[in-house]
Amino acid sequence: DKGICARACSQVQECTHWSFGEQDGVTKCFLRKSDGGREEADGFSAAPKACAPPAIPDAWLAMSVAETEAMKACDAGKSEQCPDMARAMTTWRYAIAALKRASDGVLDAGTFQYVTQVESDTNAFVAQMSEENFPVVTNNNRQVFNALRGWMDGQPKAEVDAADQSLPMPLRGSLCGATSCYE
């Protein structure tokens, strides 16, 4: 999706232009450092960095992802409602990364250390997953997000359309894929 390509460019400091299209039967996104050497080609779209969907505020993104029904279904652990621990953890990692970006340098060090702790614990769990520890990790993540809910609610918000294919999967109503939130 060219919207995903545009969002990717907007998040990479070195990117000044992007192009998206099909090459050799595969859709590809090219992030560029300049507009030099660009050629017109059928089936390709190209634009400067500024031509992208609006940025999503990180605190709102973090809370919105954590509050999806798909994430809440995983609070009790692996189950019929939450059968895929890898997808749940990829989604938690995505939410935690957004919370970390939003709160770094804003929250006091004592509070911020809880964000870095759940990030570390979640990453350690991903390296060695077990059904036994899954509800412990999700519960710890949920506690930190719940503790910071008031602060996140006071941050800038966004209005998004769940049909927008350039949005990460949790904002469209599902968990992330096993390795990415843009599958």
PDB file of C-alpha atoms in Angstrom:
ATOM      1  CA  ASP A   1       0.000   0.000   0.000  1.00  0.00           C
ATOM      2  CA  LYS A   2       1.455   3.356  -0.983  1.00  0.00           C
ATOM      3  CA  GLY A   3       0.114   4.868   2.251  1.00  0.00           C
ATOM      4  CA  ILE A   4       2.306   2.494   4.260  1.00  0.00           C
ATOM      5  CA  CYS A   5       5.279   3.471   2.085  1.00  0.00           C
ATOM      6  CA  ALA A   6       4.544   7.164   2.680  1.00  0.00           C
ATOM      7  CA  ARG A   7       4.216   6.564   6.443  1.00  0.00           C
ATOM      8  CA  ALA A   8       7.540   4.702   6.430  1.00  0.00           C
ATOM      9  CA  CYS A   9       9.268   7.639   4.730  1.00  0.00           C
ATOM     10  CA  SER A  10       7.795  10.087   7.221  1.00  0.00           C
ATOM     11  CA  GLN A  11       9.305   8.059  10.076  1.00  0.00           C
ATOM     12  CA  VAL A  12      12.825   7.770   8.628  1.00  0.00           C
ATOM     13  CA  GLN A  13      14.900  10.906   9.136  1.00  0.00           C
ATOM     14  CA  GLU A  14      17.056  10.412   6.024  1.00  0.00           C
ATOM     15  CA  CYS A  15      14.081   9.855   3.708  1.00  0.00           C
ATOM     16  CA  THR A  16      13.106  12.863   1.590  1.00  0.00           C
ATOM     17  CA  HIS A  17      11.088  11.070  -1.133  1.00  0.00           C
ATOM     18  CA  TRP A  18       9.345   7.741  -1.586  1.00  0.00           C
ATOM     19  CA  SER A  19       8.127   5.667  -4.506  1.00  0.00           C
ATOM     20  CA  PHE A  20       5.851   2.649  -4.549  1.00  0.00           C
ATOM     21  CA  GLY A  21       4.844   0.252  -7.279  1.00  0.00           C
ATOM     22  CA  GLU A  22       5.190  -3.158  -8.824  1.00  0.00           C
ATOM     23  CA  GLN A  23       8.553  -4.378 -10.074  1.00  0.00           C
ATOM     24  CA  ASP A  24       9.082  -7.902 -11.401  1.00  0.00           C
ATOM     25  CA  GLY A  25       5.659  -8.940 -10.098  1.00  0.00           C
ATOM     26  CA  VAL A  26       6.318  -7.757  -6.534  1.00  0.00           C
ATOM     27  CA  THR A  27       5.117  -4.514  -4.951  1.00  0.00           C
ATOM     28  CA  LYS A  28       7.997  -2.509  -3.536  1.00  0.00           C
ATOM     29  CA  CYS A  29       8.529   0.636  -1.510  1.00  0.00           C
ATOM     30  CA  PHE A  30      11.662   2.678  -2.140  1.00  0.00           C
ATOM     31  CA  LEU A  31      12.753   5.284   0.406  1.00  0.00           C
ATOM     32  CA  ARG A  32      15.056   7.888  -1.104  1.00  0.00           C
ATOM     33  CA  LYS A  33      17.474  10.521   0.163  1.00  0.00           C
ATOM     34  CA  SER A  34      16.762  12.827  -2.777  1.00  0.00           C
ATOM     35  CA  ASP A  35      14.629  13.225  -5.868  1.00  0.00           C
ATOM     36  CA  GLY A  36      17.663  12.695  -8.094  1.00  0.00           C
ATOM     37  CA  GLY A  37      17.501   9.893 -10.641  1.00  0.00           C
ATOM     38  CA  ARG A  38      13.753   9.452 -10.374  1.00  0.00           C
ATOM     39  CA  GLU A  39      12.082   8.236 -13.551  1.00  0.00           C
ATOM     40  CA  GLU A  40       8.439   7.881 -14.494  1.00  0.00           C
ATOM     41  CA  ALA A  41       7.220   4.292 -14.691  1.00  0.00           C
ATOM     42  CA  ASP A  42       3.777   2.827 -15.219  1.00  0.00           C
ATOM     43  CA  GLY A  43       2.233   1.548 -12.018  1.00  0.00           C
ATOM     44  CA  PHE A  44       4.505   3.557  -9.716  1.00  0.00           C
ATOM     45  CA  SER A  45       3.602   6.426  -7.413  1.00  0.00           C
ATOM     46  CA  ALA A  46       6.225   8.799  -6.048  1.00  0.00           C
ATOM     47  CA  ALA A  47       6.115  11.815  -3.778  1.00  0.00           C
ATOM     48  CA  PRO A  48       8.118  13.929  -1.349  1.00  0.00           C
ATOM     49  CA  LYS A  49       8.186  13.057   2.351  1.00  0.00           C
ATOM     50  CA  ALA A  50       5.497  15.640   3.140  1.00  0.00           C
ATOM     51  CA  CYS A  51       2.997  13.726   0.996  1.00  0.00           C
ATOM     52  CA  ALA A  52       1.996  11.187   3.637  1.00  0.00           C
ATOM     53  CA  PRO A  53      -1.009  10.441   5.816  1.00  0.00           C
ATOM     54  CA  PRO A  54      -1.045  12.510   9.015  1.00  0.00           C
ATOM     55  CA  ALA A  55       1.218  11.340  11.823  1.00  0.00           C
ATOM     56  CA  ILE A  56      -0.426   9.479  14.685  1.00  0.00           C
ATOM     57  CA  PRO A  57       0.428  10.874  18.150  1.00  0.00           C
ATOM     58  CA  ASP A  58       2.437   8.227  20.013  1.00  0.00           C
ATOM     59  CA  ALA A  59       0.606   8.368  23.363  1.00  0.00           C
ATOM     60  CA  TRP A  60      -2.768   8.016  21.626  1.00  0.00           C
ATOM     61  CA  LEU A  61      -1.387   5.212  19.450  1.00  0.00           C
ATOM     62  CA  ALA A  62      -0.049   3.344  22.488  1.00  0.00           C
ATOM     63  CA  MET A  63      -3.326   3.545  24.405  1.00  0.00           C
ATOM     64  CA  SER A  64      -5.470   2.796  21.356  1.00  0.00           C
ATOM     65  CA  VAL A  65      -3.470  -0.340  20.567  1.00  0.00           C
ATOM     66  CA  ALA A  66      -3.523  -1.537  24.188  1.00  0.00           C
ATOM     67  CA  GLU A  67      -7.280  -0.978  24.416  1.00  0.00           C
ATOM     68  CA  THR A  68      -8.312  -2.960  21.336  1.00  0.00           C
ATOM     69  CA  GLU A  69     -10.620  -5.901  21.954  1.00  0.00           C
ATOM     70  CA  ALA A  70      -8.001  -8.207  20.423  1.00  0.00           C
ATOM     71  CA  MET A  71      -5.441  -7.100  23.036  1.00  0.00           C
ATOM     72  CA  LYS A  72      -7.884  -7.284  25.930  1.00  0.00           C
ATOM     73  CA  ALA A  73      -8.721 -10.857  24.876  1.00  0.00           C
ATOM     74  CA  CYS A  74      -5.096 -11.766  25.593  1.00  0.00           C
ATOM     75  CA  ASP A  75      -5.041 -10.387  29.144  1.00  0.00           C
ATOM     76  CA  ALA A  76      -6.020 -13.776  30.593  1.00  0.00           C
ATOM     77  CA  GLY A  77      -3.355 -15.636  28.623  1.00  0.00           C
ATOM     78  CA  LYS A  78      -3.396 -17.945  25.643  1.00  0.00           C
ATOM     79  CA  SER A  79      -6.922 -19.108  24.872  1.00  0.00           C
ATOM     80  CA  GLU A  80      -9.412 -19.638  22.091  1.00  0.00           C
ATOM     81  CA  GLN A  81      -9.892 -15.840  22.048  1.00  0.00           C
ATOM     82  CA  CYS A  82      -6.100 -15.292  22.022  1.00  0.00           C
ATOM     83  CA  PRO A  83      -4.507 -18.277  20.294  1.00  0.00           C
ATOM     84  CA  ASP A  84      -1.299 -16.648  19.028  1.00  0.00           C
ATOM     85  CA  MET A  85       1.209 -15.474  21.634  1.00  0.00           C
ATOM     86  CA  ALA A  86       3.670 -14.236  18.979  1.00  0.00           C
ATOM     87  CA  ARG A  87       1.090 -11.903  17.432  1.00  0.00           C
ATOM     88  CA  ALA A  88       0.005 -10.668  20.864  1.00  0.00           C
ATOM     89  CA  MET A  89       3.604  -9.939  21.855  1.00  0.00           C
ATOM     90  CA  THR A  90       4.360  -8.172  18.567  1.00  0.00           C
ATOM     91  CA  THR A  91       1.336  -5.993  19.285  1.00  0.00           C
ATOM     92  CA  TRP A  92       2.463  -5.311  22.861  1.00  0.00           C
ATOM     93  CA  ARG A  93       5.957  -4.442  21.614  1.00  0.00           C
ATOM     94  CA  TYR A  94       4.416  -2.001  19.128  1.00  0.00           C
ATOM     95  CA  ALA A  95       2.297  -0.350  21.847  1.00  0.00           C
ATOM     96  CA  ILE A  96       5.226  -0.182  24.281  1.00  0.00           C
ATOM     97  CA  ALA A  97       7.501   1.361  21.621  1.00  0.00           C
ATOM     98  CA  ALA A  98       4.890   4.075  20.996  1.00  0.00           C
ATOM     99  CA  LEU A  99       4.528   4.683  24.741  1.00  0.00           C
ATOM    100  CA  LYS A 100       8.304   4.901  25.104  1.00  0.00           C
ATOM    101  CA  ARG A 101       8.584   7.463  22.276  1.00  0.00           C
ATOM    102  CA  ALA A 102       5.766   9.525  23.797  1.00  0.00           C
ATOM    103  CA  SER A 103       7.088   9.458  27.354  1.00  0.00           C
ATOM    104  CA  ASP A 104      10.885   9.593  26.953  1.00  0.00           C
ATOM    105  CA  GLY A 105      12.071  12.871  28.458  1.00  0.00           C
ATOM    106  CA  VAL A 106       8.512  13.759  29.497  1.00  0.00           C
ATOM    107  CA  LEU A 107       7.799  11.438  32.413  1.00  0.00           C
ATOM    108  CA  ASP A 108       9.990  11.530  35.502  1.00  0.00           C
ATOM    109  CA  ALA A 109      12.778   8.934  35.577  1.00  0.00           C
ATOM    110  CA  GLY A 110      11.063   6.854  38.261  1.00  0.00           C
ATOM    111  CA  THR A 111       7.896   6.482  36.205  1.00  0.00           C
ATOM    112  CA  PHE A 112       9.713   6.048  32.892  1.00  0.00           C
ATOM    113  CA  GLN A 113      11.679   3.122  34.321  1.00  0.00           C
ATOM    114  CA  TYR A 114       8.406   1.131  34.420  1.00  0.00           C
ATOM    115  CA  VAL A 115       8.049   1.657  30.681  1.00  0.00           C
ATOM    116  CA  THR A 116      11.601   0.461  30.043  1.00  0.00           C
ATOM    117  CA  GLN A 117      11.073  -2.468  32.432  1.00  0.00           C
ATOM    118  CA  VAL A 118       7.986  -3.797  30.623  1.00  0.00           C
ATOM    119  CA  GLU A 119       9.815  -3.278  27.327  1.00  0.00           C
ATOM    120  CA  SER A 120      12.729  -5.367  28.601  1.00  0.00           C
ATOM    121  CA  ASP A 121      10.450  -8.036  30.095  1.00  0.00           C
ATOM    122  CA  THR A 122       8.390  -8.278  26.905  1.00  0.00           C
ATOM    123  CA  ASN A 123      11.516  -8.600  24.753  1.00  0.00           C
ATOM    124  CA  ALA A 124      12.892 -11.302  27.075  1.00  0.00           C
ATOM    125  CA  PHE A 125       9.588 -13.173  26.870  1.00  0.00           C
ATOM    126  CA  VAL A 126       9.611 -12.991  23.062  1.00  0.00           C
ATOM    127  CA  ALA A 127      13.068 -14.584  23.060  1.00  0.00           C
ATOM    128  CA  GLN A 128      11.737 -17.538  25.077  1.00  0.00           C
ATOM    129  CA  MET A 129       7.940 -17.774  25.025  1.00  0.00           C
ATOM    130  CA  SER A 130       5.980 -19.972  27.402  1.00  0.00           C
ATOM    131  CA  GLU A 131       2.251 -20.269  28.031  1.00  0.00           C
ATOM    132  CA  GLU A 132       2.990 -20.146  31.760  1.00  0.00           C
ATOM    133  CA  ASN A 133       4.627 -16.689  31.638  1.00  0.00           C
ATOM    134  CA  PHE A 134       2.373 -15.191  28.957  1.00  0.00           C
ATOM    135  CA  PRO A 135      -0.346 -13.923  31.348  1.00  0.00           C
ATOM    136  CA  VAL A 136       2.316 -12.572  33.731  1.00  0.00           C
ATOM    137  CA  VAL A 137       3.911 -10.456  31.001  1.00  0.00           C
ATOM    138  CA  THR A 138       0.587  -9.245  29.586  1.00  0.00           C
ATOM    139  CA  ASN A 139      -0.647  -8.399  33.097  1.00  0.00           C
ATOM    140  CA  ASN A 140       2.498  -6.369  33.863  1.00  0.00           C
ATOM    141  CA  ASN A 141       2.136  -4.514  30.567  1.00  0.00           C
ATOM    142  CA  ARG A 142      -1.531  -3.834  31.263  1.00  0.00           C
ATOM    143  CA  GLN A 143      -0.740  -2.511  34.766  1.00  0.00           C
ATOM    144  CA  VAL A 144       1.777   0.009  33.412  1.00  0.00           C
ATOM    145  CA  PHE A 145      -0.605   1.141  30.670  1.00  0.00           C
ATOM    146  CA  ASN A 146      -3.458   1.460  33.174  1.00  0.00           C
ATOM    147  CA  ALA A 147      -1.232   3.471  35.536  1.00  0.00           C
ATOM    148  CA  LEU A 148      -0.357   5.876  32.704  1.00  0.00           C
ATOM    149  CA  ARG A 149      -3.880   6.066  31.246  1.00  0.00           C
ATOM    150  CA  GLY A 150      -4.594   9.507  32.745  1.00  0.00           C
ATOM    151  CA  TRP A 151      -1.363  10.924  31.348  1.00  0.00           C
ATOM    152  CA  MET A 152      -1.965   9.363  27.911  1.00  0.00           C
ATOM    153  CA  ASP A 153      -5.551  10.648  27.855  1.00  0.00           C
ATOM    154  CA  GLY A 154      -4.176  14.175  28.306  1.00  0.00           C
ATOM    155  CA  GLN A 155      -1.950  13.907  25.220  1.00  0.00           C
ATOM    156  CA  PRO A 156      -2.883  14.813  21.611  1.00  0.00           C
ATOM    157  CA  LYS A 157      -5.420  12.515  19.984  1.00  0.00           C
ATOM    158  CA  ALA A 158      -6.117  11.377  16.432  1.00  0.00           C
ATOM    159  CA  GLU A 159      -9.152  10.454  14.407  1.00  0.00           C
ATOM    160  CA  VAL A 160      -8.558   7.503  12.124  1.00  0.00           C
ATOM    161  CA  ASP A 161     -10.619   5.487   9.692  1.00  0.00           C
ATOM    162  CA  ALA A 162     -10.299   1.758  10.429  1.00  0.00           C
ATOM    163  CA  ALA A 163     -10.630   1.131   6.679  1.00  0.00           C
ATOM    164  CA  ASP A 164      -7.352   3.037   6.017  1.00  0.00           C
ATOM    165  CA  GLN A 165      -4.964   0.291   4.888  1.00  0.00           C
ATOM    166  CA  SER A 166      -1.944   2.462   5.724  1.00  0.00           C
ATOM    167  CA  LEU A 167      -2.726   2.188   9.447  1.00  0.00           C
ATOM    168  CA  PRO A 168      -1.085  -0.452  11.618  1.00  0.00           C
ATOM    169  CA  MET A 169      -3.196  -3.585  12.034  1.00  0.00           C
ATOM    170  CA  PRO A 170      -4.275  -2.881  15.649  1.00  0.00           C
ATOM    171  CA  LEU A 171      -5.896   0.393  14.576  1.00  0.00           C
ATOM    172  CA  ARG A 172      -7.823  -1.659  12.023  1.00  0.00           C
ATOM    173  CA  GLY A 173      -9.118  -4.065  14.680  1.00  0.00           C
ATOM    174  CA  SER A 174      -6.673  -6.964  14.849  1.00  0.00           C
ATOM    175  CA  LEU A 175      -3.417  -7.981  16.461  1.00  0.00           C
ATOM    176  CA  CYS A 176      -0.184  -7.348  14.595  1.00  0.00           C
ATOM    177  CA  GLY A 177       1.253 -10.135  12.494  1.00  0.00           C
ATOM    178  CA  ALA A 178       3.926 -12.345  14.029  1.00  0.00           C
ATOM    179  CA  THR A 179       6.703  -9.974  12.935  1.00  0.00           C
ATOM    180  CA  SER A 180       5.082  -6.720  11.782  1.00  0.00           C
ATOM    181  CA  CYS A 181       2.065  -4.531  12.424  1.00  0.00           C
ATOM    182  CA  TYR A 182       1.767  -3.685   8.708  1.00  0.00           C
ATOM    183  CA  GLU A 183       1.247  -7.134   7.139  1.00  0.00           C
TER     184      GLU A 183
END
